[in-house]
């Protein structure tokens, strides 16, 4: 996992590397498209809450074969005031 990438960038790039669309991820995980889009854009304030976000990151990390604990640590850092630059749209 590249420490210079945001959580959203990491998840989006992993999804794209697997050749998956957001719709395919939605179908595989039952996570709403709007949630997937907001997460890939690092728009945590648009999402339901920390527990939901953490569970969503866990599910996506497993599906996309990413470092779940690393992503969760980065999320904790992001919400605790550490600098996190949102992904470009």
C-alpha positions as protocol buffer text, in pm:
chain_id: "A"
residue {
  index: 1
  type: UNK
  ca { x: 0 y: 0 z: 0 }
}
residue {
  index: 2
  type: UNK
  ca { x: 143 y: 332 z: -107 }
}
residue {
  index: 3
  type: UNK
  ca { x: 143 y: 572 z: 194 }
}
residue {
  index: 4
  type: UNK
  ca { x: 111 y: 870 z: -42 }
}
residue {
  index: 5
  type: UNK
  ca { x: -227 y: 750 z: -168 }
}
residue {
  index: 6
  type: UNK
  ca { x: -548 y: 822 z: 14 }
}
residue {
  index: 7
  type: UNK
  ca { x: -778 y: 543 z: 125 }
}
residue {
  index: 8
  type: UNK
  ca { x: -1012 y: 621 z: -161 }
}
residue {
  index: 9
  type: UNK
  ca { x: -734 y: 621 z: -419 }
}
residue {
  index: 10
  type: UNK
  ca { x: -603 y: 291 z: -284 }
}
residue {
  index: 11
  type: UNK
  ca { x: -944 y: 127 z: -306 }
}
residue {
  index: 12
  type: UNK
  ca { x: -1024 y: 273 z: -649 }
}
residue {
  index: 13
  type: UNK
  ca { x: -691 y: 166 z: -798 }
}
residue {
  index: 14
  type: UNK
  ca { x: -724 y: -184 z: -652 }
}
residue {
  index: 15
  type: UNK
  ca { x: -1076 y: -211 z: -796 }
}
residue {
  index: 16
  type: UNK
  ca { x: -960 y: -92 z: -1136 }
}
residue {
  index: 17
  type: UNK
  ca { x: -660 y: -329 z: -1133 }
}
residue {
  index: 18
  type: UNK
  ca { x: -904 y: -616 z: -1081 }
}
residue {
  index: 19
  type: UNK
  ca { x: -1113 y: -489 z: -1371 }
}
residue {
  index: 20
  type: UNK
  ca { x: -1420 y: -435 z: -1154 }
}
residue {
  index: 21
  type: UNK
  ca { x: -1679 y: -164 z: -1200 }
}
residue {
  index: 22
  type: UNK
  ca { x: -1849 y: 5 z: -907 }
}
residue {
  index: 23
  type: UNK
  ca { x: -2165 y: -183 z: -1005 }
}
residue {
  index: 24
  type: UNK
  ca { x: -1984 y: -517 z: -983 }
}
residue {
  index: 25
  type: UNK
  ca { x: -1849 y: -426 z: -639 }
}
residue {
  index: 26
  type: UNK
  ca { x: -2199 y: -321 z: -533 }
}
residue {
  index: 27
  type: UNK
  ca { x: -2339 y: -654 z: -650 }
}
residue {
  index: 28
  type: UNK
  ca { x: -2064 y: -851 z: -474 }
}
residue {
  index: 29
  type: UNK
  ca { x: -2086 y: -661 z: -146 }
}
residue {
  index: 30
  type: UNK
  ca { x: -2436 y: -510 z: -138 }
}
residue {
  index: 31
  type: UNK
  ca { x: -2279 y: -173 z: -54 }
}
residue {
  index: 32
  type: UNK
  ca { x: -2472 y: 115 z: -211 }
}
residue {
  index: 33
  type: UNK
  ca { x: -2315 y: 286 z: -514 }
}
residue {
  index: 34
  type: UNK
  ca { x: -2333 y: 623 z: -340 }
}
residue {
  index: 35
  type: UNK
  ca { x: -2131 y: 484 z: -48 }
}
residue {
  index: 36
  type: UNK
  ca { x: -1872 y: 331 z: -280 }
}
residue {
  index: 37
  type: UNK
  ca { x: -1838 y: 659 z: -469 }
}
residue {
  index: 38
  type: UNK
  ca { x: -1806 y: 865 z: -151 }
}
residue {
  index: 39
  type: UNK
  ca { x: -1549 y: 627 z: -6 }
}
residue {
  index: 40
  type: UNK
  ca { x: -1340 y: 630 z: -324 }
}
residue {
  index: 41
  type: UNK
  ca { x: -1347 y: 1011 z: -307 }
}
residue {
  index: 42
  type: UNK
  ca { x: -1252 y: 1013 z: 65 }
}
residue {
  index: 43
  type: UNK
  ca { x: -1578 y: 1186 z: 152 }
}
residue {
  index: 44
  type: UNK
  ca { x: -1608 y: 1033 z: 497 }
}
residue {
  index: 45
  type: UNK
  ca { x: -1841 y: 1309 z: 618 }
}
residue {
  index: 46
  type: UNK
  ca { x: -2098 y: 1195 z: 360 }
}
residue {
  index: 47
  type: UNK
  ca { x: -2104 y: 841 z: 500 }
}
residue {
  index: 48
  type: UNK
  ca { x: -2327 y: 710 z: 782 }
}
residue {
  index: 49
  type: UNK
  ca { x: -2068 y: 688 z: 1063 }
}
residue {
  index: 50
  type: UNK
  ca { x: -1734 y: 549 z: 1181 }
}
residue {
  index: 51
  type: UNK
  ca { x: -1853 y: 195 z: 1252 }
}
residue {
  index: 52
  type: UNK
  ca { x: -2021 y: 172 z: 912 }
}
residue {
  index: 53
  type: UNK
  ca { x: -1714 y: 315 z: 740 }
}
residue {
  index: 54
  type: UNK
  ca { x: -1480 y: 70 z: 915 }
}
residue {
  index: 55
  type: UNK
  ca { x: -1699 y: -227 z: 823 }
}
residue {
  index: 56
  type: UNK
  ca { x: -1720 y: -105 z: 465 }
}
residue {
  index: 57
  type: UNK
  ca { x: -1341 y: -71 z: 447 }
}
residue {
  index: 58
  type: UNK
  ca { x: -1303 y: -425 z: 587 }
}
residue {
  index: 59
  type: UNK
  ca { x: -1540 y: -569 z: 326 }
}
residue {
  index: 60
  type: UNK
  ca { x: -1377 y: -383 z: 38 }
}
residue {
  index: 61
  type: UNK
  ca { x: -1025 y: -466 z: 154 }
}
residue {
  index: 62
  type: UNK
  ca { x: -1114 y: -835 z: 158 }
}
residue {
  index: 63
  type: UNK
  ca { x: -1278 y: -824 z: -185 }
}
residue {
  index: 64
  type: UNK
  ca { x: -992 y: -624 z: -338 }
}
residue {
  index: 65
  type: UNK
  ca { x: -719 y: -817 z: -153 }
}
residue {
  index: 66
  type: UNK
  ca { x: -582 y: -510 z: 22 }
}
residue {
  index: 67
  type: UNK
  ca { x: -420 y: -462 z: 363 }
}
residue {
  index: 68
  type: UNK
  ca { x: -729 y: -432 z: 578 }
}
residue {
  index: 69
  type: UNK
  ca { x: -548 y: -333 z: 897 }
}
residue {
  index: 70
  type: UNK
  ca { x: -336 y: -77 z: 713 }
}
residue {
  index: 71
  type: UNK
  ca { x: -643 y: 84 z: 559 }
}
residue {
  index: 72
  type: UNK
  ca { x: -821 y: 92 z: 894 }
}
residue {
  index: 73
  type: UNK
  ca { x: -518 y: 253 z: 1058 }
}
residue {
  index: 74
  type: UNK
  ca { x: -510 y: 516 z: 784 }
}
residue {
  index: 75
  type: UNK
  ca { x: -880 y: 581 z: 838 }
}
residue {
  index: 76
  type: UNK
  ca { x: -823 y: 629 z: 1211 }
}
residue {
  index: 77
  type: UNK
  ca { x: -541 y: 872 z: 1135 }
}
residue {
  index: 78
  type: UNK
  ca { x: -761 y: 1059 z: 889 }
}
residue {
  index: 79
  type: UNK
  ca { x: -1047 y: 1109 z: 1132 }
}
residue {
  index: 80
  type: UNK
  ca { x: -819 y: 1194 z: 1422 }
}
residue {
  index: 81
  type: UNK
  ca { x: -696 y: 1504 z: 1241 }
}
residue {
  index: 82
  type: UNK
  ca { x: -403 y: 1367 z: 1043 }
}
residue {
  index: 83
  type: UNK
  ca { x: -369 y: 1523 z: 700 }
}
residue {
  index: 84
  type: UNK
  ca { x: -558 y: 1334 z: 430 }
}
residue {
  index: 85
  type: UNK
  ca { x: -586 y: 1489 z: 87 }
}
residue {
  index: 86
  type: UNK
  ca { x: -913 y: 1398 z: -89 }
}
residue {
  index: 87
  type: UNK
  ca { x: -887 y: 1217 z: -419 }
}
residue {
  index: 88
  type: UNK
  ca { x: -937 y: 1430 z: -729 }
}
residue {
  index: 89
  type: UNK
  ca { x: -1270 y: 1383 z: -904 }
}
